[in-house]
Each structure stands twice: as structure tokens, then as C-alpha cells.
Amino acid sequence: MGKAKEPEKPSTAWQGTYGDMITLMLCFFVMLYNPSEVDTASLAQMAASLEVASSTTGGISLSAGRLSDLGNAINSLPSLERGKSLGLAKKKAVSLFAPDVKSNKITITSDERGLVITLAADSFFEEGSAALNIDETRDTLLRLSTFFNDPSLAGRYFRIEGHTDSTPVKDTEQFASNWELSAARSANVLHYLADFGVNEDSFSIAGYADTRPKFSNDTPEGRAYNRRVDIIILDEGHF
């Protein structure tokens, strides 16, 4: 009697197709992921779920716990809600403030706090003064008030932060130090925005003096950049 033929080894061709599927899933999540908005915990959850999904040993599933609801919660990730909202707000800001950006009155950036609209203090204030140059900046302030009243920003909170360079204020009775000057500039910007129709209840103000410079205070250019007022559309983690 002849020897029984050994069964052929299972084909592994399916692994190529499976690998392509996992790659496409990864690309999908990358498209959803906004690094300026998704917090560390959400990112760790996504990475862990992909590690499980990419396993070829089979029989692995998510246990009950923080990861078990990841699939059900994917549609509510911050990148789809807060990130999308701030992304649209940034596009609108870039369009609306194009004249101000071109004239170097405003810069638009984003960081861990949210969307940051920076007012060049030298365009809005005289050195050592908290009085706004309203004749020169009225149009810009009107555009700012229109922007903050946009329906897409409903429910958002904003913070106005005043900054100075390291030059001490002149010895006057008005400001004892750069702390008072930076706070007064923030307050005056808010007062004018409120006069133009924004809701003061959505704003907070802060003065940081020269404690948070962007550039070195050793040069006139650096000091000019450090004299600024930042208006921030706050991310939910920075209220």
C-alpha cells in the first residue's frame, strides 16, 4: 500500500491582502488624526488598537475597559469635532485678516492652547501706553469682532493675553511695572471688542509682562516681536 500523500501547507497568500487592508486602515486613521487636537490618551488608544488589529495570530480581541469602546467612539474623536471646528476657524481667519496679515498687524498660528491671533503691539499701542490707536486699528478690530461672533465659534471661549518686552516702564503713576501695562492692554482690547459686539462673557484676560518672550530681548527686532497681544480661541483643555 502506497504512502499517504502529505497535505499541502496552507497558503499564506491571504497575508498580503490582509496587510494591504491594515495599511489602508492606518491611512484612514491618519487622515482623521489632528496632532494639534487629539490628546495623548486618545493617541495611545488608537496605537494599541492598531497593534491588536495587525496581529496575524488570530483570536485576539479587546478586553472590557478603556479600549473596548474605541470603535464605537471613533466618530466622536476630538479630531472630528474640535479639530474640524478650529481648522475651519483658521481658514476663515486667514481669509478675513488677509489685509492685516499682509501689513504685519496680525499673525495667525496654532499651538497646544488653540488658535492664536497675535496683534503686533506696536501697530495698536504707543510704547509704554495701553491706549489703543483706534484710528489706525478700527477696521482690524471690527473684523476681529465679526470673526468672534461667527456661528462656527458659538460656545467657544477666548483669552486675551498681553505681553511686553523686558524694558522697564517709565516711572509714572499709571503703570507700576510691565505687569500692569500688559494687563491693561488686554483689558482695553476686550473693551473695544465688546463695544463692537462681542460677548464679554466668553472672554478672559491675562497679563504676562515679559515672562513669555518669543524672541530674545537683546535686539530691537526681538523686543518688537515680544510686545504683542495674543487672542486665543481656546481648546477644551485650556479653559
PDB file of C-alpha atoms in Angstrom:
ATOM      1  CA  MET A   1       0.000   0.000   0.000  1.00  0.00           C
ATOM      2  CA  GLY A   2       1.415   3.386  -1.051  1.00  0.00           C
ATOM      3  CA  LYS A   3       2.372   6.012   1.443  1.00  0.00           C
ATOM      4  CA  ALA A   4      -0.392   8.594   2.060  1.00  0.00           C
ATOM      5  CA  LYS A   5       0.295  11.922   0.453  1.00  0.00           C
ATOM      6  CA  GLU A   6       1.014  14.632   2.966  1.00  0.00           C
ATOM      7  CA  PRO A   7      -1.465  17.536   2.871  1.00  0.00           C
ATOM      8  CA  GLU A   8      -0.156  20.738   1.334  1.00  0.00           C
ATOM      9  CA  LYS A   9       0.755  23.541   3.669  1.00  0.00           C
ATOM     10  CA  PRO A  10      -1.903  26.252   3.942  1.00  0.00           C
ATOM     11  CA  SER A  11      -1.346  29.129   1.567  1.00  0.00           C
ATOM     12  CA  THR A  12      -0.166  32.383   3.089  1.00  0.00           C
ATOM     13  CA  ALA A  13      -1.212  34.475   0.098  1.00  0.00           C
ATOM     14  CA  TRP A  14      -4.027  35.953   2.162  1.00  0.00           C
ATOM     15  CA  GLN A  15      -1.498  37.777   4.336  1.00  0.00           C
ATOM     16  CA  GLY A  16      -0.665  40.163   1.502  1.00  0.00           C
ATOM     17  CA  THR A  17      -4.288  41.186   1.120  1.00  0.00           C
ATOM     18  CA  TYR A  18      -4.692  41.424   4.880  1.00  0.00           C
ATOM     19  CA  GLY A  19      -1.590  43.605   5.118  1.00  0.00           C
ATOM     20  CA  ASP A  20      -2.968  45.924   2.434  1.00  0.00           C
ATOM     21  CA  MET A  21      -6.214  46.243   4.382  1.00  0.00           C
ATOM     22  CA  ILE A  22      -4.363  47.154   7.586  1.00  0.00           C
ATOM     23  CA  THR A  23      -2.304  49.739   5.694  1.00  0.00           C
ATOM     24  CA  LEU A  24      -5.495  51.315   4.337  1.00  0.00           C
ATOM     25  CA  MET A  25      -6.965  51.383   7.841  1.00  0.00           C
ATOM     26  CA  LEU A  26      -3.835  53.115   9.110  1.00  0.00           C
ATOM     27  CA  CYS A  27      -4.080  55.714   6.337  1.00  0.00           C
ATOM     28  CA  PHE A  28      -7.720  56.276   7.256  1.00  0.00           C
ATOM     29  CA  PHE A  29      -6.877  56.941  10.891  1.00  0.00           C
ATOM     30  CA  VAL A  30      -4.005  59.238   9.908  1.00  0.00           C
ATOM     31  CA  MET A  31      -6.442  61.304   7.844  1.00  0.00           C
ATOM     32  CA  LEU A  32      -8.717  61.616  10.873  1.00  0.00           C
ATOM     33  CA  TYR A  33      -5.910  62.378  13.261  1.00  0.00           C
ATOM     34  CA  ASN A  34      -5.176  66.059  14.003  1.00  0.00           C
ATOM     35  CA  PRO A  35      -1.953  66.239  16.084  1.00  0.00           C
ATOM     36  CA  SER A  36      -2.840  69.663  17.485  1.00  0.00           C
ATOM     37  CA  GLU A  37      -6.129  68.421  18.906  1.00  0.00           C
ATOM     38  CA  VAL A  38      -6.038  64.695  19.796  1.00  0.00           C
ATOM     39  CA  ASP A  39      -4.790  64.195  23.326  1.00  0.00           C
ATOM     40  CA  THR A  40      -2.175  61.676  24.373  1.00  0.00           C
ATOM     41  CA  ALA A  41      -4.687  59.211  25.785  1.00  0.00           C
ATOM     42  CA  SER A  42      -6.667  59.050  22.545  1.00  0.00           C
ATOM     43  CA  LEU A  43      -3.494  58.582  20.533  1.00  0.00           C
ATOM     44  CA  ALA A  44      -2.364  55.734  22.792  1.00  0.00           C
ATOM     45  CA  GLN A  45      -5.752  54.053  22.390  1.00  0.00           C
ATOM     46  CA  MET A  46      -5.554  54.250  18.609  1.00  0.00           C
ATOM     47  CA  ALA A  47      -1.997  52.858  18.568  1.00  0.00           C
ATOM     48  CA  ALA A  48      -2.927  49.986  20.847  1.00  0.00           C
ATOM     49  CA  SER A  49      -5.969  49.080  18.764  1.00  0.00           C
ATOM     50  CA  LEU A  50      -3.900  49.024  15.576  1.00  0.00           C
ATOM     51  CA  GLU A  51      -1.328  46.739  17.220  1.00  0.00           C
ATOM     52  CA  VAL A  52      -4.107  44.304  18.066  1.00  0.00           C
ATOM     53  CA  ALA A  53      -5.639  44.535  14.595  1.00  0.00           C
ATOM     54  CA  SER A  54      -2.286  43.894  12.873  1.00  0.00           C
ATOM     55  CA  SER A  55      -1.644  40.648  14.752  1.00  0.00           C
ATOM     56  CA  THR A  56      -1.716  37.578  12.439  1.00  0.00           C
ATOM     57  CA  THR A  57      -2.017  35.002  15.225  1.00  0.00           C
ATOM     58  CA  GLY A  58      -5.801  35.336  15.474  1.00  0.00           C
ATOM     59  CA  GLY A  59      -8.023  35.010  18.485  1.00  0.00           C
ATOM     60  CA  ILE A  60      -7.131  38.400  19.982  1.00  0.00           C
ATOM     61  CA  SER A  61      -9.890  40.802  20.956  1.00  0.00           C
ATOM     62  CA  LEU A  62     -10.167  43.899  23.081  1.00  0.00           C
ATOM     63  CA  SER A  63     -10.965  43.195  26.686  1.00  0.00           C
ATOM     64  CA  ALA A  64     -13.509  45.220  28.580  1.00  0.00           C
ATOM     65  CA  GLY A  65     -12.004  48.531  29.571  1.00  0.00           C
ATOM     66  CA  ARG A  66     -10.829  51.777  28.022  1.00  0.00           C
ATOM     67  CA  LEU A  67     -10.017  50.200  24.653  1.00  0.00           C
ATOM     68  CA  SER A  68     -13.218  48.222  24.260  1.00  0.00           C
ATOM     69  CA  ASP A  69     -15.259  51.287  23.313  1.00  0.00           C
ATOM     70  CA  LEU A  70     -12.711  52.733  20.888  1.00  0.00           C
ATOM     71  CA  GLY A  71     -14.522  51.563  17.771  1.00  0.00           C
ATOM     72  CA  ASN A  72     -17.845  52.931  18.973  1.00  0.00           C
ATOM     73  CA  ALA A  73     -16.281  56.244  19.936  1.00  0.00           C
ATOM     74  CA  ILE A  74     -14.337  56.854  16.713  1.00  0.00           C
ATOM     75  CA  ASN A  75     -16.948  59.266  15.367  1.00  0.00           C
ATOM     76  CA  SER A  76     -16.614  61.464  18.449  1.00  0.00           C
ATOM     77  CA  LEU A  77     -12.840  61.806  18.454  1.00  0.00           C
ATOM     78  CA  PRO A  78     -11.629  65.378  19.064  1.00  0.00           C
ATOM     79  CA  SER A  79     -10.062  65.461  15.597  1.00  0.00           C
ATOM     80  CA  LEU A  80     -13.521  65.196  14.069  1.00  0.00           C
ATOM     81  CA  GLU A  81     -15.180  67.793  16.252  1.00  0.00           C
ATOM     82  CA  ARG A  82     -12.901  70.284  17.985  1.00  0.00           C
ATOM     83  CA  GLY A  83     -10.165  69.831  15.407  1.00  0.00           C
ATOM     84  CA  LYS A  84     -12.534  70.261  12.482  1.00  0.00           C
ATOM     85  CA  SER A  85     -14.064  73.355  14.093  1.00  0.00           C
ATOM     86  CA  LEU A  86     -10.710  75.017  14.744  1.00  0.00           C
ATOM     87  CA  GLY A  87      -9.470  74.031  11.305  1.00  0.00           C
ATOM     88  CA  LEU A  88     -12.413  75.827   9.697  1.00  0.00           C
ATOM     89  CA  ALA A  89     -11.900  78.786  12.037  1.00  0.00           C
ATOM     90  CA  LYS A  90      -8.269  79.071  10.964  1.00  0.00           C
ATOM     91  CA  LYS A  91      -9.235  79.068   7.290  1.00  0.00           C
ATOM     92  CA  LYS A  92     -11.793  81.813   7.905  1.00  0.00           C
ATOM     93  CA  ALA A  93      -9.276  83.828   9.920  1.00  0.00           C
ATOM     94  CA  VAL A  94      -6.619  83.606   7.216  1.00  0.00           C
ATOM     95  CA  SER A  95      -9.148  84.836   4.657  1.00  0.00           C
ATOM     96  CA  LEU A  96     -10.750  87.546   6.797  1.00  0.00           C
ATOM     97  CA  PHE A  97      -7.495  89.001   8.129  1.00  0.00           C
ATOM     98  CA  ALA A  98      -5.548  88.838   4.880  1.00  0.00           C
ATOM     99  CA  PRO A  99      -5.108  92.667   4.782  1.00  0.00           C
ATOM    100  CA  ASP A 100      -3.876  92.722   8.379  1.00  0.00           C
ATOM    101  CA  VAL A 101      -1.500  89.810   7.853  1.00  0.00           C
ATOM    102  CA  LYS A 102      -0.117  91.483   4.743  1.00  0.00           C
ATOM    103  CA  SER A 103       0.517  94.711   6.678  1.00  0.00           C
ATOM    104  CA  ASN A 104       2.108  92.765   9.580  1.00  0.00           C
ATOM    105  CA  LYS A 105      -0.543  93.881  12.060  1.00  0.00           C
ATOM    106  CA  ILE A 106      -1.646  90.303  12.732  1.00  0.00           C
ATOM    107  CA  THR A 107      -0.177  86.817  12.613  1.00  0.00           C
ATOM    108  CA  ILE A 108      -2.219  83.610  12.819  1.00  0.00           C
ATOM    109  CA  THR A 109      -0.756  80.455  14.328  1.00  0.00           C
ATOM    110  CA  SER A 110      -1.869  77.499  16.435  1.00  0.00           C
ATOM    111  CA  ASP A 111      -0.358  75.705  19.402  1.00  0.00           C
ATOM    112  CA  GLU A 112      -1.419  73.472  22.269  1.00  0.00           C
ATOM    113  CA  ARG A 113      -3.722  76.230  23.592  1.00  0.00           C
ATOM    114  CA  GLY A 114      -5.726  76.548  20.376  1.00  0.00           C
ATOM    115  CA  LEU A 115      -5.838  79.045  17.506  1.00  0.00           C
ATOM    116  CA  VAL A 116      -3.727  82.126  18.254  1.00  0.00           C
ATOM    117  CA  ILE A 117      -4.319  85.528  16.644  1.00  0.00           C
ATOM    118  CA  THR A 118      -1.388  87.772  17.535  1.00  0.00           C
ATOM    119  CA  LEU A 119      -1.722  91.555  17.412  1.00  0.00           C
ATOM    120  CA  ALA A 120       1.559  93.384  16.850  1.00  0.00           C
ATOM    121  CA  ALA A 121       1.520  95.727  19.842  1.00  0.00           C
ATOM    122  CA  ASP A 122       3.435  98.475  18.034  1.00  0.00           C
ATOM    123  CA  SER A 123       0.589  98.722  15.499  1.00  0.00           C
ATOM    124  CA  PHE A 124      -2.057  99.007  18.211  1.00  0.00           C
ATOM    125  CA  PHE A 125      -0.328 100.891  21.046  1.00  0.00           C
ATOM    126  CA  GLU A 126       2.321 103.536  21.590  1.00  0.00           C
ATOM    127  CA  GLU A 127       5.337 102.284  23.540  1.00  0.00           C
ATOM    128  CA  GLY A 128       4.607 102.265  27.263  1.00  0.00           C
ATOM    129  CA  SER A 129       0.913 103.003  26.669  1.00  0.00           C
ATOM    130  CA  ALA A 130      -2.241 100.895  26.935  1.00  0.00           C
ATOM    131  CA  ALA A 131      -4.356 103.313  24.868  1.00  0.00           C
ATOM    132  CA  LEU A 132      -5.341 101.756  21.540  1.00  0.00           C
ATOM    133  CA  ASN A 133      -4.540 103.617  18.320  1.00  0.00           C
ATOM    134  CA  ILE A 134      -8.195 103.323  17.403  1.00  0.00           C
ATOM    135  CA  ASP A 135      -7.978 105.465  14.268  1.00  0.00           C
ATOM    136  CA  GLU A 136      -5.343 103.105  12.843  1.00  0.00           C
ATOM    137  CA  THR A 137      -6.839  99.831  14.031  1.00  0.00           C
ATOM    138  CA  ARG A 138     -10.617 100.323  13.947  1.00  0.00           C
ATOM    139  CA  ASP A 139     -11.078  98.226  10.798  1.00  0.00           C
ATOM    140  CA  THR A 140      -8.973  95.409  12.234  1.00  0.00           C
ATOM    141  CA  LEU A 141     -10.927  95.427  15.500  1.00  0.00           C
ATOM    142  CA  LEU A 142     -14.203  95.359  13.570  1.00  0.00           C
ATOM    143  CA  ARG A 143     -13.010  92.317  11.619  1.00  0.00           C
ATOM    144  CA  LEU A 144     -11.994  90.667  14.894  1.00  0.00           C
ATOM    145  CA  SER A 145     -15.427  91.251  16.413  1.00  0.00           C
ATOM    146  CA  THR A 146     -17.102  89.865  13.281  1.00  0.00           C
ATOM    147  CA  PHE A 147     -14.878  86.804  13.438  1.00  0.00           C
ATOM    148  CA  PHE A 148     -15.542  86.064  17.123  1.00  0.00           C
ATOM    149  CA  ASN A 149     -19.297  86.357  16.522  1.00  0.00           C
ATOM    150  CA  ASP A 150     -19.199  83.761  13.740  1.00  0.00           C
ATOM    151  CA  PRO A 151     -21.730  80.955  14.414  1.00  0.00           C
ATOM    152  CA  SER A 152     -18.998  78.341  13.964  1.00  0.00           C
ATOM    153  CA  LEU A 153     -17.376  79.664  17.167  1.00  0.00           C
ATOM    154  CA  ALA A 154     -20.557  79.558  19.243  1.00  0.00           C
ATOM    155  CA  GLY A 155     -19.839  78.026  22.644  1.00  0.00           C
ATOM    156  CA  ARG A 156     -16.109  78.662  22.376  1.00  0.00           C
ATOM    157  CA  TYR A 157     -14.071  80.542  24.954  1.00  0.00           C
ATOM    158  CA  PHE A 158     -11.346  83.077  24.248  1.00  0.00           C
ATOM    159  CA  ARG A 159      -8.434  84.513  26.215  1.00  0.00           C
ATOM    160  CA  ILE A 160      -6.648  87.802  25.556  1.00  0.00           C
ATOM    161  CA  GLU A 161      -3.024  87.732  26.736  1.00  0.00           C
ATOM    162  CA  GLY A 162      -0.885  90.857  26.934  1.00  0.00           C
ATOM    163  CA  HIS A 163       2.920  90.706  26.678  1.00  0.00           C
ATOM    164  CA  THR A 164       5.736  93.250  26.875  1.00  0.00           C
ATOM    165  CA  ASP A 165       9.445  93.284  26.243  1.00  0.00           C
ATOM    166  CA  SER A 166      11.963  93.464  29.087  1.00  0.00           C
ATOM    167  CA  THR A 167      12.304  97.247  29.007  1.00  0.00           C
ATOM    168  CA  PRO A 168      11.034  98.662  32.316  1.00  0.00           C
ATOM    169  CA  VAL A 169       8.085 101.020  32.056  1.00  0.00           C
ATOM    170  CA  LYS A 170       8.712 104.698  32.561  1.00  0.00           C
ATOM    171  CA  ASP A 171       8.407 105.917  36.120  1.00  0.00           C
ATOM    172  CA  THR A 172       4.828 107.173  36.050  1.00  0.00           C
ATOM    173  CA  GLU A 173       1.794 106.774  38.241  1.00  0.00           C
ATOM    174  CA  GLN A 174      -0.130 104.945  35.509  1.00  0.00           C
ATOM    175  CA  PHE A 175       1.780 101.644  35.456  1.00  0.00           C
ATOM    176  CA  ALA A 176       3.951 100.390  38.284  1.00  0.00           C
ATOM    177  CA  SER A 177       5.525  97.706  36.082  1.00  0.00           C
ATOM    178  CA  ASN A 178       5.146  95.761  32.854  1.00  0.00           C
ATOM    179  CA  TRP A 179       2.630  93.538  34.633  1.00  0.00           C
ATOM    180  CA  GLU A 180       0.109  96.351  34.881  1.00  0.00           C
ATOM    181  CA  LEU A 181       0.871  97.512  31.330  1.00  0.00           C
ATOM    182  CA  SER A 182       0.339  94.077  29.768  1.00  0.00           C
ATOM    183  CA  ALA A 183      -2.897  93.506  31.696  1.00  0.00           C
ATOM    184  CA  ALA A 184      -4.232  96.970  30.793  1.00  0.00           C
ATOM    185  CA  ARG A 185      -3.582  96.331  27.091  1.00  0.00           C
ATOM    186  CA  SER A 186      -5.526  93.056  27.271  1.00  0.00           C
ATOM    187  CA  ALA A 187      -8.410  94.762  29.038  1.00  0.00           C
ATOM    188  CA  ASN A 188      -8.552  97.615  26.530  1.00  0.00           C
ATOM    189  CA  VAL A 189      -8.614  95.242  23.565  1.00  0.00           C
ATOM    190  CA  LEU A 190     -11.552  93.426  25.182  1.00  0.00           C
ATOM    191  CA  HIS A 191     -13.378  96.697  25.887  1.00  0.00           C
ATOM    192  CA  TYR A 192     -13.210  97.718  22.239  1.00  0.00           C
ATOM    193  CA  LEU A 193     -14.252  94.269  21.015  1.00  0.00           C
ATOM    194  CA  ALA A 194     -17.217  94.414  23.403  1.00  0.00           C
ATOM    195  CA  ASP A 195     -18.130  97.848  22.054  1.00  0.00           C
ATOM    196  CA  PHE A 196     -18.149  96.283  18.579  1.00  0.00           C
ATOM    197  CA  GLY A 197     -20.482  93.499  19.646  1.00  0.00           C
ATOM    198  CA  VAL A 198     -18.611  90.500  21.099  1.00  0.00           C
ATOM    199  CA  ASN A 199     -19.909  88.749  24.201  1.00  0.00           C
ATOM    200  CA  GLU A 200     -17.588  89.607  27.098  1.00  0.00           C
ATOM    201  CA  ASP A 201     -18.744  86.520  28.995  1.00  0.00           C
ATOM    202  CA  SER A 202     -16.845  84.334  26.506  1.00  0.00           C
ATOM    203  CA  PHE A 203     -13.535  86.095  27.184  1.00  0.00           C
ATOM    204  CA  SER A 204     -10.903  86.161  29.878  1.00  0.00           C
ATOM    205  CA  ILE A 205      -7.828  88.393  30.052  1.00  0.00           C
ATOM    206  CA  ALA A 206      -4.288  87.941  31.332  1.00  0.00           C
ATOM    207  CA  GLY A 207      -1.086  89.964  31.522  1.00  0.00           C
ATOM    208  CA  TYR A 208       2.299  88.222  31.393  1.00  0.00           C
ATOM    209  CA  ALA A 209       4.673  91.207  31.288  1.00  0.00           C
ATOM    210  CA  ASP A 210       7.983  89.987  29.787  1.00  0.00           C
ATOM    211  CA  THR A 211       7.833  86.454  31.194  1.00  0.00           C
ATOM    212  CA  ARG A 212       6.908  84.709  27.925  1.00  0.00           C
ATOM    213  CA  PRO A 213       9.107  86.175  25.181  1.00  0.00           C
ATOM    214  CA  LYS A 214       9.022  84.732  21.668  1.00  0.00           C
ATOM    215  CA  PHE A 215      12.445  86.083  20.789  1.00  0.00           C
ATOM    216  CA  SER A 216      15.496  87.444  22.550  1.00  0.00           C
ATOM    217  CA  ASN A 217      15.057  90.854  24.131  1.00  0.00           C
ATOM    218  CA  ASP A 218      18.671  91.672  23.236  1.00  0.00           C
ATOM    219  CA  THR A 219      17.732  93.180  19.857  1.00  0.00           C
ATOM    220  CA  PRO A 220      15.215  95.877  18.864  1.00  0.00           C
ATOM    221  CA  GLU A 221      13.556  93.431  16.461  1.00  0.00           C
ATOM    222  CA  GLY A 222      13.196  90.794  19.165  1.00  0.00           C
ATOM    223  CA  ARG A 223      11.702  93.285  21.593  1.00  0.00           C
ATOM    224  CA  ALA A 224       9.240  94.445  18.933  1.00  0.00           C
ATOM    225  CA  TYR A 225       8.004  90.868  18.404  1.00  0.00           C
ATOM    226  CA  ASN A 226       7.721  90.318  22.149  1.00  0.00           C
ATOM    227  CA  ARG A 227       5.485  93.370  22.550  1.00  0.00           C
ATOM    228  CA  ARG A 228       2.255  91.712  21.496  1.00  0.00           C
ATOM    229  CA  VAL A 229      -1.302  90.815  22.411  1.00  0.00           C
ATOM    230  CA  ASP A 230      -2.437  87.237  21.759  1.00  0.00           C
ATOM    231  CA  ILE A 231      -6.128  86.418  21.334  1.00  0.00           C
ATOM    232  CA  ILE A 232      -6.608  82.672  21.669  1.00  0.00           C
ATOM    233  CA  ILE A 233      -9.557  80.515  20.670  1.00  0.00           C
ATOM    234  CA  LEU A 234      -9.091  78.046  23.468  1.00  0.00           C
ATOM    235  CA  ASP A 235      -9.018  74.295  23.034  1.00  0.00           C
ATOM    236  CA  GLU A 236     -11.231  72.485  25.527  1.00  0.00           C
ATOM    237  CA  GLY A 237      -8.267  71.500  27.685  1.00  0.00           C
ATOM    238  CA  HIS A 238      -7.232  75.131  28.281  1.00  0.00           C
ATOM    239  CA  PHE A 239     -10.385  76.824  29.559  1.00  0.00           C
TER     240      PHE A 239
END
